Structure formats: structure tokens, C-alpha cells
PDB file of C-alpha atoms in Angstrom:
ATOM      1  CA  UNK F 255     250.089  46.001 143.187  1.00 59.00           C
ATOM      2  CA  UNK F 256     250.144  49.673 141.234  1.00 62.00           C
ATOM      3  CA  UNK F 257     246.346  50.452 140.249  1.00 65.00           C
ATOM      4  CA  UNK F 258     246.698  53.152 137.511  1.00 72.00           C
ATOM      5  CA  UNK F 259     243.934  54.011 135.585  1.00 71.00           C
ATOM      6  CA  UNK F 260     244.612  54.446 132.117  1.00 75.00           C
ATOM      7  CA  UNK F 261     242.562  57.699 131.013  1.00 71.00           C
ATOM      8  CA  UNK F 262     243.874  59.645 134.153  1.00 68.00           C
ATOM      9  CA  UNK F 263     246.239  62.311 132.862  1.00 66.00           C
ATOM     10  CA  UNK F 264     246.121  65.682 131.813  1.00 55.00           C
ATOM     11  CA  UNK F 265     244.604  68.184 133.629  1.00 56.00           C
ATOM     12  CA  UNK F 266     245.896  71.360 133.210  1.00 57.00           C
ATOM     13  CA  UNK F 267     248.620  72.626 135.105  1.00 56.00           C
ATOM     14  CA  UNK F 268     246.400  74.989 137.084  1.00 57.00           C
ATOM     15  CA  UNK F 269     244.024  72.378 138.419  1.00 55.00           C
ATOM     16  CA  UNK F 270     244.852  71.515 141.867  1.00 50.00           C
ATOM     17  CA  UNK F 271     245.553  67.604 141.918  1.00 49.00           C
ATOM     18  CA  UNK F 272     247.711  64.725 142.717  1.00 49.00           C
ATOM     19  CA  UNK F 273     250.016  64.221 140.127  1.00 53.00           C
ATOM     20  CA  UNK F 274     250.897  66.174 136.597  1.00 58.00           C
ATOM     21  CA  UNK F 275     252.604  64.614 133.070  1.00 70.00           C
ATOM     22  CA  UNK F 276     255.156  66.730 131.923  1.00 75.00           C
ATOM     23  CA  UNK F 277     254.590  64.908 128.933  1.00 80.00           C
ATOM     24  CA  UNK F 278     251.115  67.240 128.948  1.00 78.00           C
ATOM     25  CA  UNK F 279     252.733  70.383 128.886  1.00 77.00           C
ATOM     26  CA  UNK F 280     254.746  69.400 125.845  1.00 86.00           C
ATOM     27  CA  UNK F 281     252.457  67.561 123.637  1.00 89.00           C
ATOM     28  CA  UNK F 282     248.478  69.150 124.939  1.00 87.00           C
ATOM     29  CA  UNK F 283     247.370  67.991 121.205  1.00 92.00           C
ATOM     30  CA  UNK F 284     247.147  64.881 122.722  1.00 93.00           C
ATOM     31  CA  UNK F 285     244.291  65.359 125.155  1.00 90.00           C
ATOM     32  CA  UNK F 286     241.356  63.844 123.284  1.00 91.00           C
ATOM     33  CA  UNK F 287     239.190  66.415 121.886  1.00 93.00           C
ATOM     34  CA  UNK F 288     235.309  66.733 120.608  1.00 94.00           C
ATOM     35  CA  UNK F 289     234.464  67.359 117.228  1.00 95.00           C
ATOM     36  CA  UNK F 290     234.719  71.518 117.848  1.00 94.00           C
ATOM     37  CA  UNK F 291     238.234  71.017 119.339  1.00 93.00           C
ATOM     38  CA  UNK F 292     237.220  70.996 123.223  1.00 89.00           C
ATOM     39  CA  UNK F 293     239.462  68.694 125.502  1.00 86.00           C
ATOM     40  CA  UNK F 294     237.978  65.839 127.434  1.00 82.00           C
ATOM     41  CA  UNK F 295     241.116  66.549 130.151  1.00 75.00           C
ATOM     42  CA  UNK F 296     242.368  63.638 131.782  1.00 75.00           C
ATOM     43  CA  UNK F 297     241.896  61.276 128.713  1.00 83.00           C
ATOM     44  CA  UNK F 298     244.993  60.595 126.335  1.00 88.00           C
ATOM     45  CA  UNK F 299     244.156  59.661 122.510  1.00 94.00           C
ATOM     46  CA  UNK F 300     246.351  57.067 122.351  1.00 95.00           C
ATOM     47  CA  UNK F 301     247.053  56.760 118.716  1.00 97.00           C
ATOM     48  CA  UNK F 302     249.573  59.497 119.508  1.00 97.00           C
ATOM     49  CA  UNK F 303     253.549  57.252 119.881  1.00 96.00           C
ATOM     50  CA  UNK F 304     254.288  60.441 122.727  1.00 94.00           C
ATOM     51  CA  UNK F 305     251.106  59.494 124.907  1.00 93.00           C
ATOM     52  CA  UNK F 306     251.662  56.060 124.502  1.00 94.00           C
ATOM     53  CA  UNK F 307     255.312  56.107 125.823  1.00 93.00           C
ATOM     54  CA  UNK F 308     254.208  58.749 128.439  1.00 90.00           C
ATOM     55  CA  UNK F 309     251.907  56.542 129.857  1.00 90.00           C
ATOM     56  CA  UNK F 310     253.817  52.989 129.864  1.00 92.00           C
ATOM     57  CA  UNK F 311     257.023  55.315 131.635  1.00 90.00           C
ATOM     58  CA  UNK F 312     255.117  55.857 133.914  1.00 87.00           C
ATOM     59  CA  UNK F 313     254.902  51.918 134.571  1.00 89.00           C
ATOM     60  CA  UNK F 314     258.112  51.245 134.081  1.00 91.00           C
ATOM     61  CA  UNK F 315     259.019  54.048 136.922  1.00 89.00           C
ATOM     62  CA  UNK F 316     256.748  52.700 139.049  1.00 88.00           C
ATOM     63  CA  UNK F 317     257.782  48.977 138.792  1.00 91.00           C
ATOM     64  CA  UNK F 318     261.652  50.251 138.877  1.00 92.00           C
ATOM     65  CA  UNK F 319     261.108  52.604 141.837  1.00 91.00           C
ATOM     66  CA  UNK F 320     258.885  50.492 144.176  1.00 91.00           C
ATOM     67  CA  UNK F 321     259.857  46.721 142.643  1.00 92.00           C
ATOM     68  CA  UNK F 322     256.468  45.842 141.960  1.00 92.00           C
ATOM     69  CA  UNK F 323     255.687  41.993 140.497  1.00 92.00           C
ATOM     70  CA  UNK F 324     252.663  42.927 138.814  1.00 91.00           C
ATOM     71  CA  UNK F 325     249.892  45.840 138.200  1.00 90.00           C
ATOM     72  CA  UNK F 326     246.330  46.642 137.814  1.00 88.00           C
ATOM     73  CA  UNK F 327     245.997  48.972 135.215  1.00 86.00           C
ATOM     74  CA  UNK F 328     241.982  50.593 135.163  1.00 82.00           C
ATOM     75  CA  UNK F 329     240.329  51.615 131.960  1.00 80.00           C
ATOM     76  CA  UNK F 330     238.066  54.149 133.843  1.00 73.00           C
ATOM     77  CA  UNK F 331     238.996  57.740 134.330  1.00 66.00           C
ATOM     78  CA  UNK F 332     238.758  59.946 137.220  1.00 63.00           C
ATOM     79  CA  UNK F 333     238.216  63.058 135.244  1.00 56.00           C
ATOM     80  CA  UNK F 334     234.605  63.132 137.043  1.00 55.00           C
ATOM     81  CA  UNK F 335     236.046  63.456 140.245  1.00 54.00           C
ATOM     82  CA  UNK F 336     238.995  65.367 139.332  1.00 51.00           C
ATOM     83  CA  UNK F 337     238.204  68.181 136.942  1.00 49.00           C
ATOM     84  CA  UNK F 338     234.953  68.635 137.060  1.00 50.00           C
ATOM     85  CA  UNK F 339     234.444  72.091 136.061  1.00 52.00           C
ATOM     86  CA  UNK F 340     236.359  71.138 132.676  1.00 52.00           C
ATOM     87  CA  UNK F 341     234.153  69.925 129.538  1.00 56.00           C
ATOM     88  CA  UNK F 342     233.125  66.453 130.445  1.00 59.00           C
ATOM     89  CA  UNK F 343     231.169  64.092 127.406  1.00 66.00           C
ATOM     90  CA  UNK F 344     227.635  64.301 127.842  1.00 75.00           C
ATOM     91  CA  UNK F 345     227.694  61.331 125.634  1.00 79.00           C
ATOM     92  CA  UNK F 346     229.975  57.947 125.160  1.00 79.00           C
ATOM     93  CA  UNK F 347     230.971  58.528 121.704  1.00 91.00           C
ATOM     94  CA  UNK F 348     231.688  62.428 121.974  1.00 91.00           C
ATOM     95  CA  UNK F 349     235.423  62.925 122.001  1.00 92.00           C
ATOM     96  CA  UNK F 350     238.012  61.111 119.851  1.00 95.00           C
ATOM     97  CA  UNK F 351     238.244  64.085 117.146  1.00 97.00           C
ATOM     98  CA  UNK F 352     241.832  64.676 116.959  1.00 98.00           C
ATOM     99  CA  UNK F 353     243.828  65.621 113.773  1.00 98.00           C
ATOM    100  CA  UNK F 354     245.310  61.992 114.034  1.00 98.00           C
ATOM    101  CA  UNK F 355     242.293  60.169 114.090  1.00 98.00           C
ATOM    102  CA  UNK F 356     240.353  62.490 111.456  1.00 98.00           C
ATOM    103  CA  UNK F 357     243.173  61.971 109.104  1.00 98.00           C
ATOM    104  CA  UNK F 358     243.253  57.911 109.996  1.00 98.00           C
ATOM    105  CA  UNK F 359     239.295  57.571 108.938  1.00 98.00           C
ATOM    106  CA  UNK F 360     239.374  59.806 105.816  1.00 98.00           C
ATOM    107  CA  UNK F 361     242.986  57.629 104.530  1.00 98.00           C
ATOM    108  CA  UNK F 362     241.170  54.244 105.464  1.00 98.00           C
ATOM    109  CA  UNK F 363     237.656  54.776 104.903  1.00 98.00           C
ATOM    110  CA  UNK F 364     237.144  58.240 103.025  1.00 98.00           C
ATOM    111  CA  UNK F 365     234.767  59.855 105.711  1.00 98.00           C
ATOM    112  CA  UNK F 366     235.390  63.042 107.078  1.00 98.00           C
ATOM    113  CA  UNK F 367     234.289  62.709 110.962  1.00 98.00           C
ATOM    114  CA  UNK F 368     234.287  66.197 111.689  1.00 97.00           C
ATOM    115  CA  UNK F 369     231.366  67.060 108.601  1.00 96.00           C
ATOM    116  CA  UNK F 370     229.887  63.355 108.343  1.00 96.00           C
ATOM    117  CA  UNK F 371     227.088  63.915 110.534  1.00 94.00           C
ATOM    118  CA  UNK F 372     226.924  60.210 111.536  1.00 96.00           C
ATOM    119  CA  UNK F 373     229.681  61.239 114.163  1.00 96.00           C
ATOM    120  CA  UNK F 374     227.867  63.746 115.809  1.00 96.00           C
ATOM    121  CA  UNK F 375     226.569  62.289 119.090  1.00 95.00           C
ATOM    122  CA  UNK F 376     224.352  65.457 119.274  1.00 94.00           C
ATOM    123  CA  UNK F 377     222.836  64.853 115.866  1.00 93.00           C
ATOM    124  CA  UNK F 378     219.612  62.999 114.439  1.00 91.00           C
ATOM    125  CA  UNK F 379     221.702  61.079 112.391  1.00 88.00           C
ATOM    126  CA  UNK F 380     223.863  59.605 114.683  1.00 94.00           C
ATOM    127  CA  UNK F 381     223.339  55.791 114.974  1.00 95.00           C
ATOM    128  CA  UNK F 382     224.546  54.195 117.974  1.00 93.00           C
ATOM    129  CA  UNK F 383     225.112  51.134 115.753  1.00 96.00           C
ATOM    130  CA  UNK F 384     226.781  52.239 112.473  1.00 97.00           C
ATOM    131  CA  UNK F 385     229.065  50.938 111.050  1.00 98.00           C
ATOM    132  CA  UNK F 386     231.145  53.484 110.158  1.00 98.00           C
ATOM    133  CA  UNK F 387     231.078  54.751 113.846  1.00 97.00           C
ATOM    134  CA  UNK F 388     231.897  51.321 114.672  1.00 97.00           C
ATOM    135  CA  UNK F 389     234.937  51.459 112.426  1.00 98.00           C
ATOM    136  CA  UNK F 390     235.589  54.872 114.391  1.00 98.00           C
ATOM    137  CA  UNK F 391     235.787  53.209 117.789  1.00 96.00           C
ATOM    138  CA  UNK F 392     237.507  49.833 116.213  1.00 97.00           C
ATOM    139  CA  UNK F 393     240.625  52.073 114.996  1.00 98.00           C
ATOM    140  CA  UNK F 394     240.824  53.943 118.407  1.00 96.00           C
ATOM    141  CA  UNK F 395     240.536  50.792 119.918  1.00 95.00           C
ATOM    142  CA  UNK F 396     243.416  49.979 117.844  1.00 97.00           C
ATOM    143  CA  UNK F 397     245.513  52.222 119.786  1.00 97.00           C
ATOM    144  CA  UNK F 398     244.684  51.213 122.984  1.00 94.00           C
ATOM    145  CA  UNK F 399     245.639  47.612 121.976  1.00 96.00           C
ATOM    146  CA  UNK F 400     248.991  48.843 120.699  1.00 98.00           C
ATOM    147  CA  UNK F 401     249.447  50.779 124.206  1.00 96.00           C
ATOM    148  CA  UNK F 402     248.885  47.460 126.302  1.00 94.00           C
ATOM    149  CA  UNK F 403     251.562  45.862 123.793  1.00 97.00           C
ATOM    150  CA  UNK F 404     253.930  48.603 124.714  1.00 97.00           C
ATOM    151  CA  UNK F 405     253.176  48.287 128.564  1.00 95.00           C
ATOM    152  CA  UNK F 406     253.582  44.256 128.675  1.00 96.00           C
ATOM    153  CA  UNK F 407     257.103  44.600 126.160  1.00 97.00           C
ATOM    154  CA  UNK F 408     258.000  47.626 129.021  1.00 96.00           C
ATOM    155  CA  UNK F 409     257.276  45.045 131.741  1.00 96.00           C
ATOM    156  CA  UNK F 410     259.141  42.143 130.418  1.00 96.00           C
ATOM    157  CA  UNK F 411     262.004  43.801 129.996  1.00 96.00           C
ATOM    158  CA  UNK F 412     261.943  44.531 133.844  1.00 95.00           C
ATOM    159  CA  UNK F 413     260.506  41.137 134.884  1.00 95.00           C
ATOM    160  CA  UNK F 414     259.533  37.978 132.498  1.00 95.00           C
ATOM    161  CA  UNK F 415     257.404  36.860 134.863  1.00 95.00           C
ATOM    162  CA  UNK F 416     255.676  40.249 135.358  1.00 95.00           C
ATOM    163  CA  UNK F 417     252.018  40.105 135.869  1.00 94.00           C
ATOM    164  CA  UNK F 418     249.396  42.690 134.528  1.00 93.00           C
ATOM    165  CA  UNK F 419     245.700  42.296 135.103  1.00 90.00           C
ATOM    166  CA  UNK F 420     243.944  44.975 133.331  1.00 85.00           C
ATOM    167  CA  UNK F 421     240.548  46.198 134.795  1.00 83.00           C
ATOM    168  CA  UNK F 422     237.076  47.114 132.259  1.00 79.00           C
ATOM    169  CA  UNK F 423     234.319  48.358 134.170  1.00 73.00           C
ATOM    170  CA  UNK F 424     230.950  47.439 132.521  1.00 64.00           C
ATOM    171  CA  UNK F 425     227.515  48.156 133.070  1.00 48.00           C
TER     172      UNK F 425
END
């Protein structure tokens, strides 16, 4: 089967590696960013349609090209490995600050996540366990649910009996 992982895109076009997005050249808004604009390379925000599509063509070329029955898509990235002299997240909950996602919070629950302190990893205030930051990773999660819908409806159109087994690395 294809293994993909999911947050493994990005890097700049300088950085030596095994594969590049043209996607990322056109759209680098899309890299997820930390709350004073720095990319976390390698890791889509996938409330953005373009990453989204980027991502499940990438599927669909691989399944086309190689006639795969099913894949293995990985929720890990290998920005670690890959980049590591970019900014990497010292914390869990330090990117997912782009324009898209500010604008989602303050239209759905009034809170500005670039000024409310309760979003700053770095801060006293931040509360692993808030609510509103829970909210915060709910609606990104959102967008990663609305990706896997896009791969599977990208997959049955190749194969109805296509099989995806997606992989969540835990503690």
C-alpha cells in the first residue's frame, strides 16, 4: 500500500528533499503558521479548499499511476527529520494561526486568537484544557475531517472497493 503522511509537505523550495508541491509555491499562505506569522513547514492548515485538493491529488495520482487497492495515510509529520533548521513547535498547540482560522473563531465564537492570551502556548494563561482552545482545535479538526471526506470521495471514484486505513500515533 501508499503510506503518506498527511502533514508532510511544504518545505521550501531550497531545502534539499524528496519530493516538492507545486501547489506550495502557489498558495505558501497555507503552511500553518504561529501566532507571530512563522511557518511550521511541512504542515498544511487544512481548512484551506487548495491544500485540501493538493493533498488528496496527490492520492488520486498515486492510486492512478501505480493501481494501488488501498492506502495508509499517517497523521505524523516528518518535518523533524526533514527541515530541521526551520521553526519547529516547541509546544502542541503552537501553530494553527492563519488568517482563515483567526477569522473562523472570531465569526463563530467572537475571540480574537492572535490577542486572547488563552492561545498563547507561551503564556501563563494558557490552559491546556479550555474550552475555548478546545473549540480552537475542534474547528481545525473540522478540516481535517472534511480532507479525509475528500480523499475517500477521490478514492471511490477510482475504486468502490478502495480501502484506506488511516494511521494516529499516540502516546
Amino acid at each position: 500500500p501508499y503510506h503518506p503522511h498527511i502533514y508532510s509537505d511544504g518545505a521550501p523550495a531550497s531545502e534539499v528533499w524528496s519530493y516538492h508541491m507545486k501547489h506550495l509555491d502557489l498558495h505558501p499562505e497555507e503552511i500553518s503558521i504561529d501566532r507571530e506569522g512563522r511557518k511550521h513547514y511541512m504542515v498544511w492548515e487544512y481548512g484551506y479548499p487548495g491544500a485540501r485538493a493538493a493533498k488528496v491529488a496527490e492520492f488520486v495520482y498515486m492510486a492512478e499511476r501505480f493501481g494501488l487497492t488501498h492506502i495508509v495515510p499517517d497523521m505524523r509529520t516528518e518535518a523533524a527529520q526533514l527541515v530541521s533548521q526551520f521553526h519547529l513547535p516547541e509546544k502542541a498547540d503552537q501553530f494553527g494561526f492563519n488568517p482563515l482560522i483567526v477569522d473562523q473563531m472570531q465569526t463563530r465564537y467572537g475571540v480574537d486568537i492572535l490577542t486572547d492570551s488563552r492561545f498563547d502556548v507561551f503564556s501563563n494563561n494558557f490552559d491546556l484544557y479550555d474550552p475555548m482552545v478546545e473549540n480552537w482545535r475542534k474547528l481545525r479538526g473540522e478540516h481535517v475531517t472534511q480532507l479525509f471526506r475528500e480523499i475517500r470521495t477521490a478514492m471511490d471514484a477510482i475504486n468502490p472497493n478502495f480501502k484506506i486505513t488511516y494511521r494516529i500515533p499516540g502516546d
